[in-house]
Short mmCIF file of C-alpha atoms in Angstrom, two decimals:
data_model
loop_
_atom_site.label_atom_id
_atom_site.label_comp_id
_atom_site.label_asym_id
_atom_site.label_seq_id
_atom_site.Cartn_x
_atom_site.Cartn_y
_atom_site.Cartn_z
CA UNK A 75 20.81 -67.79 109.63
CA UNK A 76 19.79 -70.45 107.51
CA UNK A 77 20.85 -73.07 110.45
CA UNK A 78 18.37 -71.36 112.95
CA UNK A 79 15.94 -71.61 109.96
CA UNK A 80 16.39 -75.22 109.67
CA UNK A 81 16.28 -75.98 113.84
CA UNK A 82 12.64 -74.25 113.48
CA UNK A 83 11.40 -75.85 110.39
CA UNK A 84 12.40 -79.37 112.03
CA UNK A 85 11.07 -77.76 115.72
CA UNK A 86 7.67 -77.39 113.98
CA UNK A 87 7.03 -80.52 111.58
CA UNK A 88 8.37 -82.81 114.65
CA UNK A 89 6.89 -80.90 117.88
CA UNK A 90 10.00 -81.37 119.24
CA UNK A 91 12.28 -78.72 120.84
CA UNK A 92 16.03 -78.33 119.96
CA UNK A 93 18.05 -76.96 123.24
CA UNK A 94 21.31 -75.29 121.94
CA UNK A 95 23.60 -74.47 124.69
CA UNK A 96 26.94 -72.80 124.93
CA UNK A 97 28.15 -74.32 127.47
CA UNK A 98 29.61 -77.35 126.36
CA UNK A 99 30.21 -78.95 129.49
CA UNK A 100 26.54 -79.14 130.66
CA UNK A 101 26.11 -82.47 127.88
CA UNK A 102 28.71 -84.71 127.52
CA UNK A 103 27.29 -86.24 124.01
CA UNK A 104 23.93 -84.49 122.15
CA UNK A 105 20.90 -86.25 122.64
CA UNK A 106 17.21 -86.31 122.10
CA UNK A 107 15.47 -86.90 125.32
CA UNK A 108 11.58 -86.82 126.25
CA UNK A 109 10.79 -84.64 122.94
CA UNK A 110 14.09 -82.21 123.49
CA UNK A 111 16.95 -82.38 121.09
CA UNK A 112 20.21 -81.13 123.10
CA UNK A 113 22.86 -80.03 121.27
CA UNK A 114 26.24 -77.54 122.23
CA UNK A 115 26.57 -74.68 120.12
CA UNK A 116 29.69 -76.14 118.93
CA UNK A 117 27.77 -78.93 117.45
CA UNK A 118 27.91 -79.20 113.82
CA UNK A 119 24.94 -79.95 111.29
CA UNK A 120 26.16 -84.18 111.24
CA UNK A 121 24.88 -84.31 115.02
CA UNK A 122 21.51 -82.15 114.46
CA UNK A 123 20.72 -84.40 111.54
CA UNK A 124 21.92 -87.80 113.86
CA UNK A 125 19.44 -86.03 116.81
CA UNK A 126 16.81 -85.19 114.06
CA UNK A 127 16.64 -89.44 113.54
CA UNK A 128 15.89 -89.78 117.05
CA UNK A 129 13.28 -87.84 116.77
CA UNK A 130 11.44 -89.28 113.69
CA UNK A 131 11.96 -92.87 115.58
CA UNK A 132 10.21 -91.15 118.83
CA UNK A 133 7.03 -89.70 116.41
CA UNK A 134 6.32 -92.82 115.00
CA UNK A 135 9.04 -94.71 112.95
CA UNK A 136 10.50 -96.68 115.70
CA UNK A 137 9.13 -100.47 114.69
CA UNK A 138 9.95 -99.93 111.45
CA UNK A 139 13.63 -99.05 112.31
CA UNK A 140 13.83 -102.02 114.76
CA UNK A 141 12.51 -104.26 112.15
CA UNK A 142 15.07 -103.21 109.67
CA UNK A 143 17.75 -103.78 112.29
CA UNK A 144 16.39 -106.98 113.17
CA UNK A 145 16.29 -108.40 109.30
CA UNK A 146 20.07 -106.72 108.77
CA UNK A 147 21.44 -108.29 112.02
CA UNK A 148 19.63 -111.78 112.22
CA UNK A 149 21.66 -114.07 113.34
CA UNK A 150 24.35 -111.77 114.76
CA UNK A 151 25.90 -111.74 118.17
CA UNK A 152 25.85 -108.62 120.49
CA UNK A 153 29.11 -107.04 120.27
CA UNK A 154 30.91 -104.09 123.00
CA UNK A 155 31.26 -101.00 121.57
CA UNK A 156 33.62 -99.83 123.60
CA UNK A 157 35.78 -103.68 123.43
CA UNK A 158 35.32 -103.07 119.63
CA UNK A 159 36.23 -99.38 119.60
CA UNK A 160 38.26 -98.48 122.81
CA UNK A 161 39.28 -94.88 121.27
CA UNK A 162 36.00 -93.96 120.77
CA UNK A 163 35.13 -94.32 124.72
CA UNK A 164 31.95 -95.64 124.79
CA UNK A 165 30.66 -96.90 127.89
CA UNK A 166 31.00 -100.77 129.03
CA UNK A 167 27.22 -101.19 128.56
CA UNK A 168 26.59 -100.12 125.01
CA UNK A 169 26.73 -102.88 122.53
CA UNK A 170 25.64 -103.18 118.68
CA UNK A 171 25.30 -106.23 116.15
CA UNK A 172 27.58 -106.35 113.37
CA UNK A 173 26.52 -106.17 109.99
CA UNK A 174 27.61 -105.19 107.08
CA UNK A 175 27.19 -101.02 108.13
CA UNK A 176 31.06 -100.75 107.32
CA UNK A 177 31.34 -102.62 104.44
CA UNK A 178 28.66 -100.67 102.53
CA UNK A 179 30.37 -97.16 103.50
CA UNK A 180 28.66 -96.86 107.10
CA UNK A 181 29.58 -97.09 110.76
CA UNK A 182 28.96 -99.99 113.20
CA UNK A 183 27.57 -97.64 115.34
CA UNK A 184 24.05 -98.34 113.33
CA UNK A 185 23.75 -101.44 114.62
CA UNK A 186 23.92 -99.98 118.38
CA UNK A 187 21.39 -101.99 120.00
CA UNK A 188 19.65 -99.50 122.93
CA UNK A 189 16.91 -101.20 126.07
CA UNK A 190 14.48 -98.80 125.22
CA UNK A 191 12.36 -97.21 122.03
CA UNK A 192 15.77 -96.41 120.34
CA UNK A 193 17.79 -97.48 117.25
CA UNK A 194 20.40 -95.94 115.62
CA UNK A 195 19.04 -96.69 112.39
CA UNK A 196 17.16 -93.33 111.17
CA UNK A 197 20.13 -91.75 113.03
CA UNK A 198 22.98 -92.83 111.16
CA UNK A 199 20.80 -93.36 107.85
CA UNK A 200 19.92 -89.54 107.57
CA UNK A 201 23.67 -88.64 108.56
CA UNK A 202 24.60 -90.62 105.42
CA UNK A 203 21.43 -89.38 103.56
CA UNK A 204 23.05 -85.27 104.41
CA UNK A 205 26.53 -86.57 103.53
CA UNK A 206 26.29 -88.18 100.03
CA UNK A 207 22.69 -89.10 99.17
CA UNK A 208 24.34 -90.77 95.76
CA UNK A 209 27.05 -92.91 97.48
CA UNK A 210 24.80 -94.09 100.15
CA UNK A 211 22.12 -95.45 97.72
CA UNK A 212 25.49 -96.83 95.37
CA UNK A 213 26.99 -98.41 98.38
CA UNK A 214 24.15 -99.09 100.09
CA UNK A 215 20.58 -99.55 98.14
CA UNK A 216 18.66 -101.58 101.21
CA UNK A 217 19.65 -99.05 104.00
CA UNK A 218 18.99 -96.17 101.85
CA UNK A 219 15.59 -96.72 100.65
CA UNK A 220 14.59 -98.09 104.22
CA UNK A 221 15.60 -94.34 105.39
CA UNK A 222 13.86 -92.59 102.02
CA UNK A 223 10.75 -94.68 102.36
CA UNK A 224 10.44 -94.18 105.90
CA UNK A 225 10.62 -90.39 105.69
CA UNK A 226 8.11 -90.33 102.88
CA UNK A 227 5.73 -92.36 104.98
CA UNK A 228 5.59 -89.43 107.96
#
């Protein structure tokens, strides 16, 4: 109960809708898609969070998560995700800049670099926010009050 709670609580502050379905085969990964947040019932709370990020990038924290990216990947070249990570079958055309996501506890995955309004920034910051709030801002004190600050400023 308190999970169906939660989806409405984030449904309302973000005017975004959250599409559960039980039929995992219609999606082959969640996403969050023209103000819809599509998830399979068998989708734990780690990918509503990770969709949640997506949304708070599309209602207004984008440029501030692509200039964070940007500082923490200057320099860096574009990487395959799927060269990179072959058993986590991502597809030839996704690529990310390395940094030092890993290092400090995170995934690579953060640094996924998208052609449109998207980072993986809020996405992967708010995963590690649910997760361990006190090891992300030990292992990680940039990253984690980029994410804090930015939610505080919606």
């Amino acid at each position: 109960k308190s999970y169906e709670s939660t989806i409405e609580r984030c449904q309302s502050i973000l005017g975004s809708q959250i599409s559960k379905t039980d039929n995992i085969q219609r999606f082959v990964r969640a996403e969050y898609l023209n103000g819809v947040i599509r998830i399979a019932a068998s989708d734990g709370v780690d990918t509503v969070i990770h969709e949640l990020g997506h949304a708070f990038e599309d209602k207004g924290l984008y440029k501030k998560a692509k200039r964070f990216l940007d500082r923490r990947t200057k320099g860096n070249a574009l990487r395959s995700l799927k060269d990179d990570f072959p058993e986590a079958k991502f597809d030839p055309d996704e690529y990310y800049k390395k940094d030092t996501w890993q290092i400090y506890g995170g995934r690579a995955y953060s640094g996924k670099i998208y052609k449109d309004k998207f980072t993986e920034i809020m996405s992967c910051g708010l995963e590690r926010l649910h997760q361990s709030a006190a090891e992300f801002r030990l292992n990680d004190p940039d990253y984690f009050e980029f994410v804090v600050g930015a939610l505080r400023g919606l």
